[in-house]
Short mmCIF file of C-alpha atoms and ligand atoms in Angstrom, two decimals:
data_model
loop_
_atom_site.label_atom_id
_atom_site.label_comp_id
_atom_site.label_asym_id
_atom_site.label_seq_id
_atom_site.Cartn_x
_atom_site.Cartn_y
_atom_site.Cartn_z
CA MET A 1 31.14 71.39 15.48
CA LYS A 2 31.16 70.70 19.20
CA SER A 3 27.61 71.92 19.66
CA ARG A 4 26.44 69.87 16.68
CA ILE A 5 27.96 66.77 18.22
CA GLU A 6 26.22 67.50 21.51
CA GLU A 7 22.94 68.15 19.71
CA VAL A 8 23.01 64.92 17.65
CA LYS A 9 24.05 62.89 20.71
CA ALA A 10 21.21 64.35 22.76
CA ARG A 11 18.69 63.53 20.05
CA ALA A 12 20.09 60.03 19.62
CA LEU A 13 19.87 59.28 23.34
CA ALA A 14 16.35 60.72 23.50
CA SER A 15 15.33 58.55 20.54
CA VAL A 16 16.76 55.47 22.24
CA ALA A 17 14.81 56.26 25.39
CA ALA A 18 11.61 56.84 23.42
CA ALA A 19 11.90 53.75 21.17
CA ASP A 20 9.40 51.06 21.99
CA GLY A 21 10.54 47.57 21.07
CA THR A 22 13.36 45.96 19.10
CA GLN A 23 12.07 47.13 15.71
CA ALA A 24 11.96 50.79 16.77
CA LEU A 25 15.48 50.49 18.27
CA SER A 26 16.80 49.01 15.08
CA ASP A 27 15.38 52.04 13.20
CA VAL A 28 17.16 54.38 15.64
CA ARG A 29 20.42 52.47 15.12
CA VAL A 30 20.16 52.91 11.35
CA ARG A 31 19.21 56.60 11.66
CA PHE A 32 22.23 57.56 13.84
CA LEU A 33 24.94 54.89 13.45
CA GLY A 34 24.10 53.49 10.01
CA LYS A 35 26.15 54.02 6.85
CA ASN A 36 24.09 57.08 5.96
CA GLY A 37 23.36 57.93 9.61
CA GLU A 38 23.82 61.26 11.34
CA MET A 39 26.94 60.28 13.34
CA THR A 40 28.56 58.95 10.20
CA ALA A 41 27.83 62.26 8.50
CA LEU A 42 29.55 64.11 11.37
CA MET A 43 32.61 61.84 10.95
CA LYS A 44 32.85 63.02 7.37
CA LEU A 45 32.62 66.65 8.50
CA LEU A 46 35.73 66.13 10.65
CA GLY A 47 37.83 66.66 7.53
CA THR A 48 36.64 70.27 7.29
CA VAL A 49 37.66 71.14 10.87
CA SER A 50 40.97 72.98 11.43
CA LYS A 51 44.08 70.94 12.25
CA GLU A 52 44.25 72.27 15.82
CA GLU A 53 40.66 71.47 16.66
CA ARG A 54 40.52 68.09 14.89
CA PRO A 55 41.97 65.81 17.65
CA GLU A 56 39.61 67.15 20.26
CA MET A 57 36.60 66.96 17.96
CA GLY A 58 37.59 63.41 17.01
CA LYS A 59 37.69 62.42 20.68
CA LEU A 60 34.34 64.03 21.37
CA LEU A 61 32.79 62.34 18.38
CA ASN A 62 34.13 58.94 19.42
CA ALA A 63 32.93 59.37 23.00
CA ALA A 64 29.46 60.33 21.72
CA ARG A 65 29.44 57.28 19.46
CA VAL A 66 30.39 54.95 22.32
CA GLU A 67 27.74 56.50 24.54
CA ILE A 68 25.00 56.09 21.91
CA GLU A 69 26.18 52.55 21.15
CA SER A 70 26.05 51.44 24.78
CA ALA A 71 22.66 53.09 25.36
CA LEU A 72 21.35 51.30 22.26
CA ALA A 73 22.82 47.94 23.29
CA ALA A 74 21.29 48.16 26.77
CA ALA A 75 17.91 49.21 25.40
CA GLU A 76 17.98 46.42 22.77
CA LYS A 77 18.78 43.80 25.40
CA ALA A 78 15.95 44.99 27.64
CA ALA A 79 13.52 45.06 24.68
CA ARG A 80 14.45 41.53 23.57
CA GLU A 81 13.95 40.21 27.08
CA SER A 82 10.58 41.82 27.57
CA GLU A 83 9.37 40.67 24.15
CA LEU A 84 10.43 37.10 24.97
CA ALA A 85 8.71 37.26 28.36
CA LYS A 86 5.54 38.51 26.67
CA ARG A 87 5.61 35.68 24.08
CA LEU A 88 6.20 33.07 26.76
CA ALA A 89 3.22 34.36 28.70
CA GLU A 90 0.97 34.54 25.63
CA GLU A 91 1.97 31.29 23.95
CA GLU A 92 1.63 29.18 27.03
CA VAL A 93 1.42 25.44 26.23
CA ASP A 94 -1.55 23.57 27.62
CA ILE A 95 0.16 20.38 28.81
CA SER A 96 -3.20 18.83 29.68
CA LEU A 97 -4.10 18.55 25.94
CA PRO A 98 -3.69 15.06 24.46
CA GLY A 99 -0.61 14.66 22.27
CA LYS A 100 -0.71 13.97 18.53
CA MET A 101 -0.36 10.22 18.08
CA ARG A 102 1.18 8.89 14.91
CA LEU A 103 -0.23 5.49 14.03
CA PRO A 104 2.17 3.07 12.39
CA GLY A 105 1.19 1.93 8.87
CA ALA A 106 -0.13 -1.53 8.17
CA ALA A 107 -0.69 -3.75 5.16
CA HIS A 108 -4.07 -3.52 3.42
CA PRO A 109 -6.39 -6.42 4.37
CA VAL A 110 -6.40 -7.67 0.74
CA THR A 111 -2.58 -7.71 0.80
CA MET A 112 -2.61 -9.51 4.15
CA ILE A 113 -5.02 -12.21 3.00
CA ARG A 114 -3.05 -12.63 -0.26
CA GLU A 115 0.17 -13.24 1.66
CA GLU A 116 -1.60 -15.63 4.03
CA ILE A 117 -3.10 -17.67 1.19
CA LEU A 118 0.14 -17.74 -0.84
CA ASN A 119 1.97 -18.96 2.27
CA VAL A 120 -0.45 -21.86 2.67
CA PHE A 121 0.19 -22.96 -0.92
CA LEU A 122 3.96 -22.36 -0.68
CA GLY A 123 3.80 -24.78 2.25
CA MET A 124 2.22 -27.36 -0.06
CA GLY A 125 5.03 -27.06 -2.62
CA PHE A 126 3.46 -24.55 -5.01
CA SER A 127 5.48 -21.70 -6.49
CA VAL A 128 4.18 -18.20 -7.25
CA ALA A 129 3.89 -16.57 -10.68
CA GLU A 130 2.37 -13.33 -11.97
CA GLY A 131 1.16 -12.22 -15.37
CA PRO A 132 -0.25 -9.34 -17.43
CA GLU A 133 -3.56 -7.60 -16.67
CA ILE A 134 -4.08 -6.84 -20.35
CA GLU A 135 -4.64 -10.11 -22.18
CA THR A 136 -5.22 -11.22 -25.71
CA ASP A 137 -8.49 -12.90 -26.65
CA LEU A 138 -6.39 -16.02 -27.27
CA PHE A 139 -5.25 -16.37 -23.66
CA ASN A 140 -8.28 -14.95 -21.85
CA PHE A 141 -10.70 -17.12 -23.86
CA GLN A 142 -9.62 -19.33 -26.74
CA LEU A 143 -6.89 -21.39 -25.04
CA LEU A 144 -9.30 -21.80 -22.12
CA ASN A 145 -11.73 -23.57 -24.44
CA VAL A 146 -13.92 -20.53 -25.10
CA PRO A 147 -13.87 -20.02 -28.88
CA LYS A 148 -15.10 -16.78 -30.47
CA ASP A 149 -18.91 -16.52 -30.42
CA HIS A 150 -19.11 -19.31 -27.82
CA PRO A 151 -22.07 -18.77 -25.46
CA ALA A 152 -19.76 -19.23 -22.45
CA ARG A 153 -18.36 -15.74 -23.14
CA ASP A 154 -21.61 -14.40 -21.72
CA MET A 155 -20.67 -15.94 -18.33
CA GLN A 156 -18.27 -13.10 -17.82
CA ASP A 157 -18.93 -9.58 -18.99
CA THR A 158 -15.70 -8.18 -20.33
CA PHE A 159 -13.94 -4.84 -20.70
CA TYR A 160 -12.65 -4.87 -24.29
CA LEU A 161 -9.65 -2.73 -25.24
CA GLY A 162 -10.00 -3.54 -28.94
CA ASP A 163 -10.95 -6.53 -31.07
CA ASN A 164 -8.31 -8.80 -29.58
CA LEU A 165 -7.30 -7.18 -26.29
CA VAL A 166 -9.20 -7.36 -23.00
CA LEU A 167 -8.66 -6.51 -19.35
CA ARG A 168 -8.35 -10.06 -18.02
CA THR A 169 -11.64 -11.22 -16.54
CA HIS A 170 -9.89 -13.81 -14.36
CA THR A 171 -6.39 -15.07 -13.58
CA SER A 172 -7.06 -18.26 -15.59
CA PRO A 173 -5.21 -16.99 -18.71
CA MET A 174 -2.06 -17.57 -16.63
CA GLN A 175 -2.90 -21.30 -16.73
CA ALA A 176 -2.46 -21.12 -20.50
CA HIS A 177 0.71 -18.99 -20.24
CA ILE A 178 2.26 -21.51 -17.88
CA MET A 179 1.14 -24.62 -19.73
CA THR A 180 2.42 -23.27 -23.07
CA THR A 181 5.85 -22.45 -21.57
CA CYS A 182 6.49 -24.95 -18.74
CA ARG A 183 6.52 -28.75 -18.73
CA PRO A 184 4.94 -30.85 -15.96
CA PRO A 185 5.18 -31.38 -13.07
CA ILE A 186 3.55 -27.96 -12.53
CA ARG A 187 2.43 -26.60 -9.17
CA VAL A 188 1.82 -22.87 -9.25
CA VAL A 189 -0.37 -20.19 -7.69
CA ILE A 190 -0.93 -16.86 -9.44
CA PRO A 191 -2.21 -13.79 -7.58
CA GLY A 192 -3.43 -10.78 -9.54
CA ARG A 193 -5.92 -8.07 -10.31
CA VAL A 194 -8.88 -8.88 -12.57
CA TYR A 195 -11.64 -6.80 -14.20
CA ARG A 196 -15.36 -7.25 -14.86
CA PRO A 197 -18.12 -4.70 -15.45
CA ASP A 198 -19.99 -5.73 -12.26
CA ASP A 199 -20.77 -3.34 -9.44
CA ASP A 200 -22.78 -4.08 -6.30
CA ALA A 201 -22.28 -4.93 -2.59
CA SER A 202 -20.35 -8.11 -3.38
CA HIS A 203 -18.93 -7.21 -6.82
CA SER A 204 -16.37 -4.60 -7.80
CA PRO A 205 -15.21 -3.88 -11.38
CA ILE A 206 -11.65 -4.42 -10.17
CA PHE A 207 -10.92 -7.21 -7.74
CA HIS A 208 -8.26 -9.78 -6.92
CA GLN A 209 -7.95 -13.49 -7.56
CA ILE A 210 -5.52 -16.27 -6.89
CA GLU A 211 -5.34 -18.98 -9.52
CA GLY A 212 -4.00 -22.44 -8.72
CA LEU A 213 -2.74 -25.02 -11.19
CA ALA A 214 -1.25 -28.47 -10.75
CA VAL A 215 -0.35 -30.67 -13.73
CA ASP A 216 1.30 -34.06 -13.40
CA LYS A 217 0.81 -37.73 -14.17
CA LYS A 218 -2.33 -39.24 -12.60
CA ILE A 219 -3.78 -36.14 -10.97
CA THR A 220 -7.37 -36.78 -9.86
CA VAL A 221 -10.33 -35.11 -8.14
CA GLY A 222 -8.94 -36.68 -4.95
CA ASP A 223 -5.82 -34.50 -5.24
CA LEU A 224 -7.96 -31.42 -5.78
CA THR A 225 -10.18 -32.22 -2.80
CA GLY A 226 -7.22 -32.93 -0.52
CA CYS A 227 -5.49 -29.73 -1.56
CA LEU A 228 -8.60 -27.58 -0.98
CA GLN A 229 -9.35 -29.29 2.35
CA THR A 230 -5.82 -28.55 3.61
CA PHE A 231 -6.08 -24.99 2.33
CA ALA A 232 -9.40 -24.40 4.19
CA GLU A 233 -8.01 -25.86 7.44
CA LYS A 234 -4.86 -23.76 7.30
CA LEU A 235 -6.59 -20.52 6.33
CA PHE A 236 -9.66 -20.74 8.60
CA SER A 237 -9.43 -23.41 11.31
CA GLU A 238 -8.68 -27.12 11.81
CA ASP A 239 -12.37 -28.00 12.07
CA THR A 240 -13.30 -26.43 8.71
CA LYS A 241 -14.89 -28.85 6.24
CA ILE A 242 -15.27 -28.39 2.52
CA ARG A 243 -17.81 -29.74 0.08
CA LEU A 244 -17.85 -29.78 -3.72
CA ARG A 245 -20.90 -28.99 -5.83
CA PRO A 246 -21.08 -29.65 -9.56
CA SER A 247 -20.60 -26.53 -11.67
CA TYR A 248 -19.50 -25.51 -15.14
CA PHE A 249 -16.36 -23.83 -16.47
CA PRO A 250 -15.28 -24.34 -20.09
CA PHE A 251 -11.64 -24.96 -19.07
CA THR A 252 -12.31 -27.64 -16.44
CA GLU A 253 -14.14 -30.97 -16.74
CA PRO A 254 -15.62 -31.91 -14.36
CA SER A 255 -16.05 -28.47 -12.78
CA VAL A 256 -16.95 -27.81 -9.18
CA GLU A 257 -17.79 -25.02 -6.82
CA ALA A 258 -16.16 -25.53 -3.40
CA ASP A 259 -17.92 -24.44 -0.21
CA ALA A 260 -16.44 -24.29 3.30
CA THR A 261 -18.23 -24.53 6.63
CA CYS A 262 -18.94 -20.99 7.79
CA THR A 263 -16.01 -19.49 9.72
CA MET A 264 -18.30 -17.38 11.90
CA CYS A 265 -20.75 -20.04 13.15
CA HIS A 266 -18.77 -23.21 12.25
CA GLY A 267 -21.75 -24.59 10.32
CA LYS A 268 -24.57 -23.69 12.70
CA GLY A 269 -25.99 -20.95 10.49
CA CYS A 270 -25.55 -17.16 10.88
CA ARG A 271 -25.66 -13.82 9.10
CA VAL A 272 -22.42 -14.41 7.16
CA CYS A 273 -23.59 -17.76 5.69
CA LYS A 274 -27.22 -16.57 5.46
CA GLY A 275 -28.28 -19.38 7.77
CA THR A 276 -26.95 -22.22 5.57
CA GLY A 277 -23.80 -23.08 7.55
CA TRP A 278 -21.78 -23.01 4.28
CA VAL A 279 -19.97 -20.25 2.41
CA GLU A 280 -18.96 -20.34 -1.25
CA LEU A 281 -15.19 -20.49 -1.46
CA LEU A 282 -13.98 -20.84 -5.04
CA GLY A 283 -14.40 -22.42 -8.48
CA ALA A 284 -12.28 -25.39 -9.48
CA GLY A 285 -12.07 -28.55 -11.54
CA ILE A 286 -9.99 -31.02 -13.46
CA VAL A 287 -8.16 -29.25 -16.29
CA ASN A 288 -10.12 -29.92 -19.47
CA PRO A 289 -8.05 -32.32 -21.64
CA ALA A 290 -8.83 -30.05 -24.59
CA VAL A 291 -7.01 -27.19 -22.78
CA LEU A 292 -3.98 -29.40 -22.04
CA ASP A 293 -3.76 -30.40 -25.69
CA MET A 294 -4.20 -26.83 -26.99
CA CYS A 295 -1.34 -25.75 -24.71
CA GLY A 296 0.91 -28.56 -25.95
CA ILE A 297 0.67 -30.94 -22.99
CA ASP A 298 -0.38 -34.47 -23.95
CA SER A 299 -3.69 -35.15 -22.20
CA LYS A 300 -3.18 -38.91 -22.56
CA GLU A 301 -0.08 -38.70 -20.41
CA TYR A 302 -0.93 -35.83 -18.05
CA SER A 303 -3.86 -34.48 -16.08
CA GLY A 304 -4.28 -31.56 -13.75
CA PHE A 305 -6.50 -29.59 -11.45
CA ALA A 306 -7.11 -25.85 -11.31
CA PHE A 307 -8.91 -23.47 -9.03
CA GLY A 308 -9.61 -19.77 -8.86
CA LEU A 309 -10.54 -17.83 -5.75
CA GLY A 310 -11.55 -14.23 -5.12
CA LEU A 311 -9.38 -12.57 -2.47
CA GLU A 312 -12.01 -10.03 -1.41
CA ARG A 313 -14.61 -12.81 -1.14
CA ILE A 314 -12.32 -14.87 1.11
CA ALA A 315 -11.51 -11.82 3.26
CA MET A 316 -15.24 -11.04 3.52
CA ILE A 317 -15.89 -14.60 4.73
CA LYS A 318 -12.94 -14.67 7.09
CA TYR A 319 -13.67 -11.33 8.74
CA GLY A 320 -17.45 -11.09 8.24
CA ILE A 321 -17.23 -7.97 6.04
CA PRO A 322 -20.63 -7.11 4.56
CA ASN A 323 -19.66 -4.89 1.60
CA ILE A 324 -16.78 -5.28 -0.88
CA LYS A 325 -16.57 -1.48 -1.33
CA LEU A 326 -15.07 -1.17 2.16
CA PHE A 327 -11.80 -2.55 0.73
CA TYR A 328 -11.40 0.35 -1.70
CA GLU A 329 -12.53 3.36 0.33
CA ASN A 330 -9.37 3.31 2.48
CA ASP A 331 -11.18 4.55 5.56
CA VAL A 332 -8.58 4.17 8.34
CA ARG A 333 -11.29 3.17 10.80
CA PHE A 334 -11.87 0.09 8.61
CA LEU A 335 -8.24 -0.58 7.68
CA GLY A 336 -7.03 -0.16 11.29
CA GLN A 337 -9.03 -3.20 12.41
CA PHE A 338 -6.74 -5.60 10.54
CA ARG A 339 -3.47 -4.28 11.96
N1 LIG B 401 -11.67 -18.48 -13.57
C1 LIG B 401 -12.85 -18.87 -12.86
C2 LIG B 401 -13.60 -17.60 -12.42
O1 LIG B 401 -13.04 -16.56 -12.45
C3 LIG B 401 -12.51 -19.68 -11.63
C4 LIG B 401 -11.86 -20.98 -11.94
C5 LIG B 401 -10.49 -21.08 -12.03
C6 LIG B 401 -12.62 -22.14 -12.13
C7 LIG B 401 -9.88 -22.31 -12.30
C8 LIG B 401 -12.03 -23.35 -12.41
C9 LIG B 401 -10.69 -23.41 -12.47
O2 LIG B 401 -14.78 -17.68 -12.09
#
């Protein structure tokens, strides 16, 4: 027994000395001190030794165990330290490299311009409403004085979802929703997404509009002009002028197209206004009395004005953006400029 203890101890200590690294040492630990290890096996053998010899053998065994344990512990500590030193040397940090910067998020330019425009109208006493993007033929067309088979339907190509459902082609159906449910005085602006099968540098099949509607007694073109003039001054600059050109919309009579003096050159003529000094701002007009009556508001007692503007178009004018697609590509180099 005694010689076996000496032999196992000698092999264990030699193995510790030969082990290279923490993994090898952990294998040695399992092989000699583990549950099925060689020292554990010797412990079990102790039961077969004679009563007289047993205390001495027990002592020897324990001493051997302690010796192996302390050799292992010392070797493990040294191995851990040298492995750490090696990693520190290898994984050296280059403190001259630039750090990773996290840019804070920002609102999308279309969102920013929407909030800016809504704020201008809130300041003039308008409230804000929103409505559905899927509309019935009744609200998108008929209540806006565009009966079925009317040639004015060709003015706006339409995504049909069925015989009577469309993706709204403008926010104007909200005029009809509001006039069929609210009584004058009405002063409301309606932001929202609209859809048309158009696709080029200044048209996108999905874009954003803000509709405006005011209905009251004795509303005139003068009220419309004053409102749009104030809007242009607040949104662009104090020296901005507007002008109205005759136009046609089935739901307004008379109808106008409003231009503003170019924000880039202040009317002198530049790339943004194509040399004219003016940029097209929005469509507007006096609410067609036929629309008031269809919506249940007496056109003999009340009148109103309405306008509809394209958010992307206004942002393109305000910031001199050449292509509407830039708004939807979400390239951070573009978006970051509006922060
Ligand atoms: N809905 C029209 C368009 O999308 C704009 C408009 C709104 C014109 C309100 C007059 C009055 O082109």
